[in-house]
Coordinates of C-alpha atoms in Angstrom, one line a residue:
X974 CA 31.6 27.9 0.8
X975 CA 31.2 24.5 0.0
X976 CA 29.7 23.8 -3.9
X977 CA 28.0 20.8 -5.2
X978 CA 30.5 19.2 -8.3
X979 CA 29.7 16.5 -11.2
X980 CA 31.8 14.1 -11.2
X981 CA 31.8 10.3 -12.7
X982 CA 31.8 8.1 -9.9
X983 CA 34.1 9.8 -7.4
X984 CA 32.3 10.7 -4.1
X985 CA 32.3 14.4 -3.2
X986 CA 35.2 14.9 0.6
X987 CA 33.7 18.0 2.1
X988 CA 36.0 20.0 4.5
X989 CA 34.7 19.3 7.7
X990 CA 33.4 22.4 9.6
X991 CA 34.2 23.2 12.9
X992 CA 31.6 25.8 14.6
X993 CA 28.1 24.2 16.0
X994 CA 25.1 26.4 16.7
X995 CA 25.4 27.1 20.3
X996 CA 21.2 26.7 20.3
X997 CA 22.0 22.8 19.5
X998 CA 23.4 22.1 23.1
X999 CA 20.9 20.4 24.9
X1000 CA 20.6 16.8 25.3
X1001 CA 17.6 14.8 24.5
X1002 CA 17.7 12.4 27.8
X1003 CA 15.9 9.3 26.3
X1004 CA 18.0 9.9 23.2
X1005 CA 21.5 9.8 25.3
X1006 CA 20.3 6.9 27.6
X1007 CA 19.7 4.8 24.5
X1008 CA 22.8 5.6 23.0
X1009 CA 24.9 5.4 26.6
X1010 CA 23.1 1.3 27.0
X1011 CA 25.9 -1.0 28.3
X1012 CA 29.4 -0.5 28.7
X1013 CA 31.7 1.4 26.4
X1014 CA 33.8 -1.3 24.3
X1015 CA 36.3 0.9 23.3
X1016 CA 36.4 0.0 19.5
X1017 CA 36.7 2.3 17.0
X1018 CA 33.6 2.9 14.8
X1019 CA 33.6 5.0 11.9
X1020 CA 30.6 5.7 10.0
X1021 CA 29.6 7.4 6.3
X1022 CA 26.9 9.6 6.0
X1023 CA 25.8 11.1 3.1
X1024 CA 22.8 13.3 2.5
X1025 CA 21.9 15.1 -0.7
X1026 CA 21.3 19.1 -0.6
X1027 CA 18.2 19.8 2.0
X1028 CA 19.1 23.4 3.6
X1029 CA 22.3 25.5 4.3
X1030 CA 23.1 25.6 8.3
X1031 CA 21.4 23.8 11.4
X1032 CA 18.8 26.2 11.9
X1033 CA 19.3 29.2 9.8
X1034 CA 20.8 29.8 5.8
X1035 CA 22.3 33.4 7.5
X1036 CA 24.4 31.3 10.0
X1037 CA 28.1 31.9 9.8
X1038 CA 29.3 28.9 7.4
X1039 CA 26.5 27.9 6.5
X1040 CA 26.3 24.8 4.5
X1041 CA 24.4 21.9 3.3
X1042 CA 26.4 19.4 5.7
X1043 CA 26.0 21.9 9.0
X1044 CA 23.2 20.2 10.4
X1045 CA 24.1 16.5 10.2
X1046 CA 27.6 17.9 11.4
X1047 CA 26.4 19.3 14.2
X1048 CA 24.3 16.5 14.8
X1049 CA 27.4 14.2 14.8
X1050 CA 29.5 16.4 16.8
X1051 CA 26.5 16.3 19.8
X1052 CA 26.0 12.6 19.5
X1053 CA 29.8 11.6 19.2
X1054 CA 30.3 13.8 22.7
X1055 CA 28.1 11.9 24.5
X1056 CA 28.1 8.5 23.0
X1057 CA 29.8 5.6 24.9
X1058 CA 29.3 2.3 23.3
X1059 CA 31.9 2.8 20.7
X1060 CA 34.7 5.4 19.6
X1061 CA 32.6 6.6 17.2
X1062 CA 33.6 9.3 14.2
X1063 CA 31.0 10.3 11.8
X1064 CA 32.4 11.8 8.4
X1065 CA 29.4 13.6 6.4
X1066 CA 29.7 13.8 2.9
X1067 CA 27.1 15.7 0.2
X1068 CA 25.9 13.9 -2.7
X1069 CA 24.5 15.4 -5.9
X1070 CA 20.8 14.6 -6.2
X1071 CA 21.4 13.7 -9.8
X1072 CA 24.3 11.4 -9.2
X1073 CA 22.7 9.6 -6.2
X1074 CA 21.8 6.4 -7.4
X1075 CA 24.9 6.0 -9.9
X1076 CA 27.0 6.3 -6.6
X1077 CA 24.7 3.9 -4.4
X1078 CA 24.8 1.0 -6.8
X1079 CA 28.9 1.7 -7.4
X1080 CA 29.3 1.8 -3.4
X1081 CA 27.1 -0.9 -2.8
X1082 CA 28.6 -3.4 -5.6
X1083 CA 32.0 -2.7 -4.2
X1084 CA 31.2 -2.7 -0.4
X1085 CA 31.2 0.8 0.6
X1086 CA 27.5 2.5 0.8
X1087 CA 27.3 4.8 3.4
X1088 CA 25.9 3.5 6.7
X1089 CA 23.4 6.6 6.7
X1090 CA 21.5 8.2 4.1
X1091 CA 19.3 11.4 4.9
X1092 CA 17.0 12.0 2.0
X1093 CA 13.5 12.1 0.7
X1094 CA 11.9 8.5 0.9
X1095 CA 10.5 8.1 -2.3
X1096 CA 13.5 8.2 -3.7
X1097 CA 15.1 5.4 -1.8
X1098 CA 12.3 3.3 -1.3
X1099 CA 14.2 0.9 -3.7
X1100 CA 17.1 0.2 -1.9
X1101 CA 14.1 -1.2 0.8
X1102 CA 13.0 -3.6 -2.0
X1103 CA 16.7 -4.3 -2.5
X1104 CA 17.7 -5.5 0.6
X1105 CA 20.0 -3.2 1.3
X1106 CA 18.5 -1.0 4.0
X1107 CA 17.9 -2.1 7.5
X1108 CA 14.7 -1.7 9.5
X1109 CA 14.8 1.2 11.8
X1110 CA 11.7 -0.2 13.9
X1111 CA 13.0 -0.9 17.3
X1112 CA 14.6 3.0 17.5
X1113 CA 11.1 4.0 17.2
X1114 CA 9.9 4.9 20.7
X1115 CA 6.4 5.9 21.9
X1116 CA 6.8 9.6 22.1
X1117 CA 7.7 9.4 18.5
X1118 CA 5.0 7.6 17.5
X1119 CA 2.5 9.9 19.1
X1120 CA 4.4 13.1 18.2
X1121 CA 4.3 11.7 14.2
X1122 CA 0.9 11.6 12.3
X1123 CA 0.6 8.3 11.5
X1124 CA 0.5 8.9 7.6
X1125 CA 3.9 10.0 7.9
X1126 CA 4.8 6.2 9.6
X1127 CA 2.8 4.8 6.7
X1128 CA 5.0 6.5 4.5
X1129 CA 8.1 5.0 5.6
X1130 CA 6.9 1.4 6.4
X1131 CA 7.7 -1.3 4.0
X1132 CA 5.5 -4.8 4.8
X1133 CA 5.9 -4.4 8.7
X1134 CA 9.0 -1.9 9.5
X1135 CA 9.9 1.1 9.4
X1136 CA 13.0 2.0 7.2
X1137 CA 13.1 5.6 7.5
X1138 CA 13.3 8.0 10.3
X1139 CA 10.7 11.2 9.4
X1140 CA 12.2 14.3 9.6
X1141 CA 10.3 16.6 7.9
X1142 CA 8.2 16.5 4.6
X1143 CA 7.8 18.4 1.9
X1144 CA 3.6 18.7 1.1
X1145 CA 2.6 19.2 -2.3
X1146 CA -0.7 21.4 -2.7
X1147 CA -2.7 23.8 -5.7
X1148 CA -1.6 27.5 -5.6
X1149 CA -3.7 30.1 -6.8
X1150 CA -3.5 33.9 -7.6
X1151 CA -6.2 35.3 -5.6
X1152 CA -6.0 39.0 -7.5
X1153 CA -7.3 37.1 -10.8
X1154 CA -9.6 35.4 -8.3
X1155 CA -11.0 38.5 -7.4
X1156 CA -11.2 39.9 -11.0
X1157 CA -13.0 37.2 -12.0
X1158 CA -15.6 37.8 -8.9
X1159 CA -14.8 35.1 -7.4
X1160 CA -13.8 36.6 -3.3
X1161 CA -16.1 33.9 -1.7
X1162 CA -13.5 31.0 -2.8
X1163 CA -10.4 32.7 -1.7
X1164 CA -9.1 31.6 1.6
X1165 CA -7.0 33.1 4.0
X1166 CA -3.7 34.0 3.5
X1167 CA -2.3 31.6 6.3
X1168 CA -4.8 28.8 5.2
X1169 CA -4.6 25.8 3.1
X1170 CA -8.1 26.5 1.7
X1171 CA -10.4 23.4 1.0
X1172 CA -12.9 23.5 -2.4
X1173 CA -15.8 20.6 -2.8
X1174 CA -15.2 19.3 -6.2
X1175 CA -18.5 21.7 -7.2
X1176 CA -17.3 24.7 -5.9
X1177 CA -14.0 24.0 -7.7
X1178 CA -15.8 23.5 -10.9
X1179 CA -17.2 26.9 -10.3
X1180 CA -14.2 28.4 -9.9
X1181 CA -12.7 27.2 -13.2
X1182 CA -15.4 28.2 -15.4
X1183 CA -15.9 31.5 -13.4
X1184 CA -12.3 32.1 -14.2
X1185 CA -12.5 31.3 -17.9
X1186 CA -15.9 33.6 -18.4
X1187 CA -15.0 36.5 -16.6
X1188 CA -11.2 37.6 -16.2
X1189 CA -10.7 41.0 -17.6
X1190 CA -9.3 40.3 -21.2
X1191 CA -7.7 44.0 -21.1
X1192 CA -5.2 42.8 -17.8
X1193 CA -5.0 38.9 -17.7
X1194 CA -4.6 38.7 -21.8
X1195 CA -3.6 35.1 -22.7
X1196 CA -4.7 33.6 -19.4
X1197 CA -6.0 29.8 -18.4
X1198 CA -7.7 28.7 -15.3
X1199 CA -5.5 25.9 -14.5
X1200 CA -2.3 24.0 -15.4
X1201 CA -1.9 20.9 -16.5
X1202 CA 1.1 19.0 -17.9
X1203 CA 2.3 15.6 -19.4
X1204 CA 5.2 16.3 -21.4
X1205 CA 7.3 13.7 -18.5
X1206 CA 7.4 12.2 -15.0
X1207 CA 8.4 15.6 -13.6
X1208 CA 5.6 17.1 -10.7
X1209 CA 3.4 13.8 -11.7
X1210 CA 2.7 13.5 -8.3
X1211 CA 0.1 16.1 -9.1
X1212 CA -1.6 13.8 -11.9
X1213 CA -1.2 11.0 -9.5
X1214 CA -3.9 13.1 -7.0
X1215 CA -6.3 14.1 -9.8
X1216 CA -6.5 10.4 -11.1
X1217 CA -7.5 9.7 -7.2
X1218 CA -10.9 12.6 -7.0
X1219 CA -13.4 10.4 -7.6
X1220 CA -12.2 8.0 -5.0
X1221 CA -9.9 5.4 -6.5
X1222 CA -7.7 3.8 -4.4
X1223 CA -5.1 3.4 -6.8
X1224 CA -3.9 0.2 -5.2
X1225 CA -4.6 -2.9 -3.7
X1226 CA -3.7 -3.8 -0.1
X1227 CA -1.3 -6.6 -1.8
X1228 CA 1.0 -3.2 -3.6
X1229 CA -1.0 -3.7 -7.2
X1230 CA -2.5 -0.9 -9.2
X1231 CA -6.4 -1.0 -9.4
X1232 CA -7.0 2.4 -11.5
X1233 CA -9.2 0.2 -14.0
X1234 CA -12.7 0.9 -12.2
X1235 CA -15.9 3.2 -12.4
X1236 CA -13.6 6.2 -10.5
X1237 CA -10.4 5.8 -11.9
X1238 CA -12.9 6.2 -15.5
X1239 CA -14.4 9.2 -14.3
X1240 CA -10.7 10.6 -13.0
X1241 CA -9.6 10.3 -16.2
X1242 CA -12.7 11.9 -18.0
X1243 CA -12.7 14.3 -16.0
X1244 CA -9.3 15.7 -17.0
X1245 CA -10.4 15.2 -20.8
X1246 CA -13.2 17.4 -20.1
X1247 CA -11.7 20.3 -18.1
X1248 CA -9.1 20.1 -21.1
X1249 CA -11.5 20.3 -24.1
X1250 CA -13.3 23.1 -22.3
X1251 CA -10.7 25.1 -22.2
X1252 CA -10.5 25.3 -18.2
X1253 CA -6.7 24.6 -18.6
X1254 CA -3.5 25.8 -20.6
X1255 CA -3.9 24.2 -24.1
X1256 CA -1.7 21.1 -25.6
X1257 CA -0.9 19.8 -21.8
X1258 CA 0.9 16.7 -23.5
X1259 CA 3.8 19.2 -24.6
X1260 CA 3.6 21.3 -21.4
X1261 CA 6.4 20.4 -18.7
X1262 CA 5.4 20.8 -14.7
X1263 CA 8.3 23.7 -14.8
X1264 CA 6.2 25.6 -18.4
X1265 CA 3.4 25.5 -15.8
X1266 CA 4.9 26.9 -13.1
X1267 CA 6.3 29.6 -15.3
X1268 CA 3.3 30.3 -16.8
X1269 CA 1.6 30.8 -13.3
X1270 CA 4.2 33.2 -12.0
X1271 CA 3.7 35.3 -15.3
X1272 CA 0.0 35.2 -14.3
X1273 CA -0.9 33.3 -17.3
X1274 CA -2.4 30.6 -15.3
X1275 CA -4.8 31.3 -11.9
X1276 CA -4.1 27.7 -10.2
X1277 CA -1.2 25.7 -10.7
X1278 CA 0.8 23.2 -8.5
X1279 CA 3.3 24.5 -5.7
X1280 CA 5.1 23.0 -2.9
X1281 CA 6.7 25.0 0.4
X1282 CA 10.0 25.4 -1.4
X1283 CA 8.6 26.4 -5.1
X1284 CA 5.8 28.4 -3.4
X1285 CA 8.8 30.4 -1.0
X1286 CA 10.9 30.8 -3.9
X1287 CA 7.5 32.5 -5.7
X1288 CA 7.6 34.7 -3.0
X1289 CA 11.3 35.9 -2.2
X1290 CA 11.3 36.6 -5.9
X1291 CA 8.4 38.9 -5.8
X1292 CA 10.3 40.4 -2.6
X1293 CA 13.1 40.4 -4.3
X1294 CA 11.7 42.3 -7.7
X1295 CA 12.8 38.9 -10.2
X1296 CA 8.9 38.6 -10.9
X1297 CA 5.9 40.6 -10.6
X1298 CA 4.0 40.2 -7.1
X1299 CA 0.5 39.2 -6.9
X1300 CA -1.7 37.7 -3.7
X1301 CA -0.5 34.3 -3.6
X1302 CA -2.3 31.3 -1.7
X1303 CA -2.8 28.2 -1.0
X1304 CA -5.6 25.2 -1.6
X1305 CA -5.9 21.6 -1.6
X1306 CA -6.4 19.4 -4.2
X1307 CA -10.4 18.9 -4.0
X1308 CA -12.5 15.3 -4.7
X1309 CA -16.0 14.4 -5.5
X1310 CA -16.4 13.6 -1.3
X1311 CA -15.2 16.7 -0.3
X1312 CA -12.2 15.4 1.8
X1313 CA -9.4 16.9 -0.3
X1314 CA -6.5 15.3 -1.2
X1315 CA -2.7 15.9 0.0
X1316 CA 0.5 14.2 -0.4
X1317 CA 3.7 15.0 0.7
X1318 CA 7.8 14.2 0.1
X1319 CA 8.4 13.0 3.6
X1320 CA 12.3 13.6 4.3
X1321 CA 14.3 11.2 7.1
X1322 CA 16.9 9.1 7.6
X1323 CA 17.7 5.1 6.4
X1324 CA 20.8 2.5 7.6
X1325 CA 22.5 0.8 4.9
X1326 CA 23.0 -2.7 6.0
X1327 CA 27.1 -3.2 5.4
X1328 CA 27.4 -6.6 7.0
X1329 CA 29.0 -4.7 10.1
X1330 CA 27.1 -5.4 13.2
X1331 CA 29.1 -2.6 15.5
X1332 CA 28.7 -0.6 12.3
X1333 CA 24.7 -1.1 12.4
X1334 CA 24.0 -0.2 15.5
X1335 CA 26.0 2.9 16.2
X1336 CA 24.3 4.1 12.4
X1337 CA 20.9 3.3 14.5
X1338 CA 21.6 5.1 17.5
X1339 CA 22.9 8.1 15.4
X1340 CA 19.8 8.3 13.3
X1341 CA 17.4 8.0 16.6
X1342 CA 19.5 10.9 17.9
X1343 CA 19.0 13.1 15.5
X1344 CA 15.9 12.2 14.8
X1345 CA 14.3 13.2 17.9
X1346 CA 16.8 15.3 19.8
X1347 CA 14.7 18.1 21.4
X1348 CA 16.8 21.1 19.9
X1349 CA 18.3 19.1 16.6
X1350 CA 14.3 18.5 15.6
X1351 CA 14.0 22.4 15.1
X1352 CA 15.7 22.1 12.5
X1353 CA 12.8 20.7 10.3
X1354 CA 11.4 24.2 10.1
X1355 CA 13.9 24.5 7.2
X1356 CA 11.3 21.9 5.6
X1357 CA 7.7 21.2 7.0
X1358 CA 8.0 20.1 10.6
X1359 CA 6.8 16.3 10.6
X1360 CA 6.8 16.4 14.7
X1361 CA 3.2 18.4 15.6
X1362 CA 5.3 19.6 19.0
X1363 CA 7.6 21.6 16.2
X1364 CA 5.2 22.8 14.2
X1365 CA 3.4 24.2 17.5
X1366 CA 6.7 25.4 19.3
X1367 CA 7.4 27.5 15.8
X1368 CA 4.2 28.6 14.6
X1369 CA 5.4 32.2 15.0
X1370 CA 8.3 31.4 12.4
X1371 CA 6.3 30.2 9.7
X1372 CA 2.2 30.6 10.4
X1373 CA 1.7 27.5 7.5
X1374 CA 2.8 25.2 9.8
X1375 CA -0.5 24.9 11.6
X1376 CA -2.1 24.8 8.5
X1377 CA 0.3 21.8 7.1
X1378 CA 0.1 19.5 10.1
X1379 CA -3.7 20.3 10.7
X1380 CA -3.6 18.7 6.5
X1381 CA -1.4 15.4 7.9
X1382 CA -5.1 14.0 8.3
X1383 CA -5.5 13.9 4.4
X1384 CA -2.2 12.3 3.0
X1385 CA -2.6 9.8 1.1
X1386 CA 1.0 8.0 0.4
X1387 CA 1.2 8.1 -3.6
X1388 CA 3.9 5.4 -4.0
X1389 CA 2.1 2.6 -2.2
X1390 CA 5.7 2.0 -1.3
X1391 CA 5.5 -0.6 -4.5
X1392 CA 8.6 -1.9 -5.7
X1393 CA 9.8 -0.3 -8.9
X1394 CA 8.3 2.9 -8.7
X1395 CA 10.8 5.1 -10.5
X1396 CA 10.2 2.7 -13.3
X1397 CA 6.3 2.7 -12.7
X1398 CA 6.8 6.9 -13.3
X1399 CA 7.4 6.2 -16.9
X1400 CA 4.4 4.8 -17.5
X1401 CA 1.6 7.2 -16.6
X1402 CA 2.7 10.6 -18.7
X1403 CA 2.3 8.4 -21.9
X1404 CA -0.8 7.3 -21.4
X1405 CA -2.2 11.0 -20.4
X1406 CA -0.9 12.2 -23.4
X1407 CA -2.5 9.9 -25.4
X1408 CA -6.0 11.3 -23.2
X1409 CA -5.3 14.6 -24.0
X1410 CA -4.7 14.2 -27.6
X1411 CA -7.6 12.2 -28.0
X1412 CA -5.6 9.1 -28.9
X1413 CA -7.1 6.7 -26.8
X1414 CA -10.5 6.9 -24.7
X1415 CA -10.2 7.4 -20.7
X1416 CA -11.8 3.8 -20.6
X1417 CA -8.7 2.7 -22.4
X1418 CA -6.1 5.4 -21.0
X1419 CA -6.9 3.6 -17.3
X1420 CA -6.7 -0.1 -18.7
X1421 CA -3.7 0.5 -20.2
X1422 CA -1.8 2.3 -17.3
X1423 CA -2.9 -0.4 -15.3
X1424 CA -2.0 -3.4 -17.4
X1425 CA 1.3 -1.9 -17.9
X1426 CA 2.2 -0.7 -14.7
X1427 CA 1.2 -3.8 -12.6
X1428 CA 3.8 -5.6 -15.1
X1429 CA 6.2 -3.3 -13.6
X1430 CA 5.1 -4.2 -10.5
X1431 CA 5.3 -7.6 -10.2
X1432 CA 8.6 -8.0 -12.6
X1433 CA 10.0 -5.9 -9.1
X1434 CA 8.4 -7.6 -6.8
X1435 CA 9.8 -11.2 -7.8
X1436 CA 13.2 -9.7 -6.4
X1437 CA 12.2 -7.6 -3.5
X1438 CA 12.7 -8.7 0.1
X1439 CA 9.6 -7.6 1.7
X1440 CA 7.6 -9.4 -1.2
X1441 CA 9.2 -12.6 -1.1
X1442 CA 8.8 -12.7 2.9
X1443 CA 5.4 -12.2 3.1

């Protein structure tokens, strides 16, 4: 079994496995005729792909070897068999998470990225800005389009292409404990247990004092209705929603941050005030996203933040007997017009542009084959199924996915795709601990955010490529 190392600057070799999921054998025919266009030259083409750790096997952790690389192995094994343009050879290699970008900007000052990258798109949307990804637009065909909710496309479009192939996604939602729910008298909130339940911004506001007033001291001692957290950038994707319930758009249509209005006042108020009342754990500037989640699976907190792999880990450890087990569900993220708010980690493939045309377009036609290969696309149940045709086909495996895509219609895509935006994280958990301790007003808290952030922003933007071509 293969194990993730440190190391400096080296790049990880995996041993290359040799068994393929027999389920993976059929072929996807507009896939293979893309792939099969023009006569085979003959010339050897051999790409790097790296991926950081998604899910163990193609379709299944309990498969015999399973490993973090099985899938994209599999996937090159099917594509290199039929493929004619080129003698192509894929080698697959596993990155740390934490060591990604140290190894992208030593490979790509020396020459040697990988030609394909499969990995959650915030995290590269850089590299866009950089230059050094290629668009992936004309390998997106019509069934994909309609297949894919278009906030997913929006997601991966940078100016007017599309850089990333979606895959699956990784939604982030609220959790909540529906046994302190019920203590509390509160059974008319509680949704089902296969639902993603919606609150208006009212009934939510119920719910939180309802929970402080009236859960049973004697069983739920030392109890909050709600997390919240600032200590760092970590789960501020979360804060990044609340500051959007009163309807800020958060930015522009030209990529700039626009927080400093009526709403984004009232966002930031409104946090202050569920604070000081006492609706959430106390001294939220020294609380970390992972204290919360903690504190929610000790039932010390009734509604906290969860995503499918934090909220399936909750659960296989209640299975399991690591924690205690409670009625655990799901809810969206409400706002003062009562459509609620979702975002999601959407998870796909990118093409490193490495100056080799050959090189380019066999990395192209890999990516498109994987991406929407008929069996190969079943393997984004290990995630959240992007494709509504998966999530349909495998309802039985996982009864949330109905739920999910039917939520696809809310996204709202929390990077704006902006240039910068790991640097932009470091601004916002500052300025809401300086809300929550009272240091600065919420009037001054969005001002500030703003100013700063938009001179993130455009410092990036003088150097990115879909900026300066517009």
């Amino acid at each position: 079994m293969m194990k993730i190392k440190r190391f400096p600057i080296a790049v990880l070799a995996l041993t290359m496995l040799t068994s393929i999921v027999a389920g993976c054998t059929s072929s996807n025919k507009e896939a293979t005729s893309t792939s099969n266009a023009g006569e085979a030259t003959g010339k050897k083409v051999e790409l790097k792909v790296w991926l950081t750790p998604q899910w163990k096997g193609v379709l299944d952790s309990t498969e015999p070897g399973a490993d973090y690389d099985s899938f994209l192995k599999a996937a090159a094994d099917k594509f290199t068999a039929q493929y004619k343009k080129y003698d192509a050879k894929i080698k697959v290699e596993v990155i740390a998470g934490d060591q990604r970008d140290q190894l992208l900007n030593v490979n790509l000052s020396s020459g040697t990225a990988p030609d394909v990258f499969f990995e959650s798109v915030f995290a590269m949307g850089d590299y866009v800005h950089r230059g050094a990804l290629v668009p992936l637009t004309d390998i997106v065909d019509d069934a994909s389009k309609t297949d894919i909710a278009k906030n997913f496309w929006d997601a991966v479009t940078f100016g007017k292409d599309v850089y990333f192939y979606p895959f699956q996604h990784n939604p982030g939602t609220l959790v909540y404990n529906a046994d302190m729910f019920k203590a509390a008298g509160l059974e008319k909130y509680i949704g089902g247990p296969n639902d993603i339940k919606t609150w208006t911004l009212a009934e939510y506001e119920q719910i939180l004092k309802g929970l402080k007033d009236n859960l049973p001291k004697d069983k739920y001692s030392n109890a909050y209705p709600m997390s919240l957290y600032a200590v760092n950038n970590q789960g501020d994707t979360w804060n990044l929603a609340y500051m959007r319930m009163f309807g800020n758009k958060f930015f522009d249509d030209k990529g700039n941050i626009v927080l400093d209005d009526a709403n984004g006042v009232k966002a930031a108020t409104w946090l202050k005030k569920i604070k000081d009342a006492g609706y959430t754990n106390p001294g939220p500037e020294s609380v970390s996203s992972n204290d919360a989640n903690g504190m929610f699976r000790n039932q010390q907190l009734a509604i906290s933040f969860t995503n499918p792999i934090l909220f399936n880990n909750t659960k296989a450890d209640m299975a399991s007997g690591k924690s205690a087990k409670f009625d655990v569900r799901l809810a969206n993220i409400p706002s003062e017009s009562g459509d609620p708010l979702s975002f999601t980690y959407v998870v796909g493939a990118s093409v490193f542009q490495n100056k080799d045309k050959a090189k380019v377009e066999v990395a192209k036609d890999f990516v498109k084959f994987f991406s929407t290969d008929p069996e190969l696309v079943k393997s984004s149940k290990n995630g959240i199924p992007v494709r509504t045709s998966v999530s349909r086909e495998l309802k039985d495996v996982n009864p949330l996915f109905a739920a999910y895509d039917a939520n696809s219609k809310y996204l709202f895509n929390f990077s704006g795709n902006v240039p910068g935006y790991s640097q932009l994280r470091e601004v916002l958990y500052p300025e809401l601990q300086a809300l929550y301790t009272g240091a600065k007003t919420p009037e001054q808290v969005v001002k500030d955010y703003q100013a700063k952030g938009n001179k993130v922003i455009q410092t990036n933007k003088e150097s990115s490529v879909i900026y300066q071509t517009k």
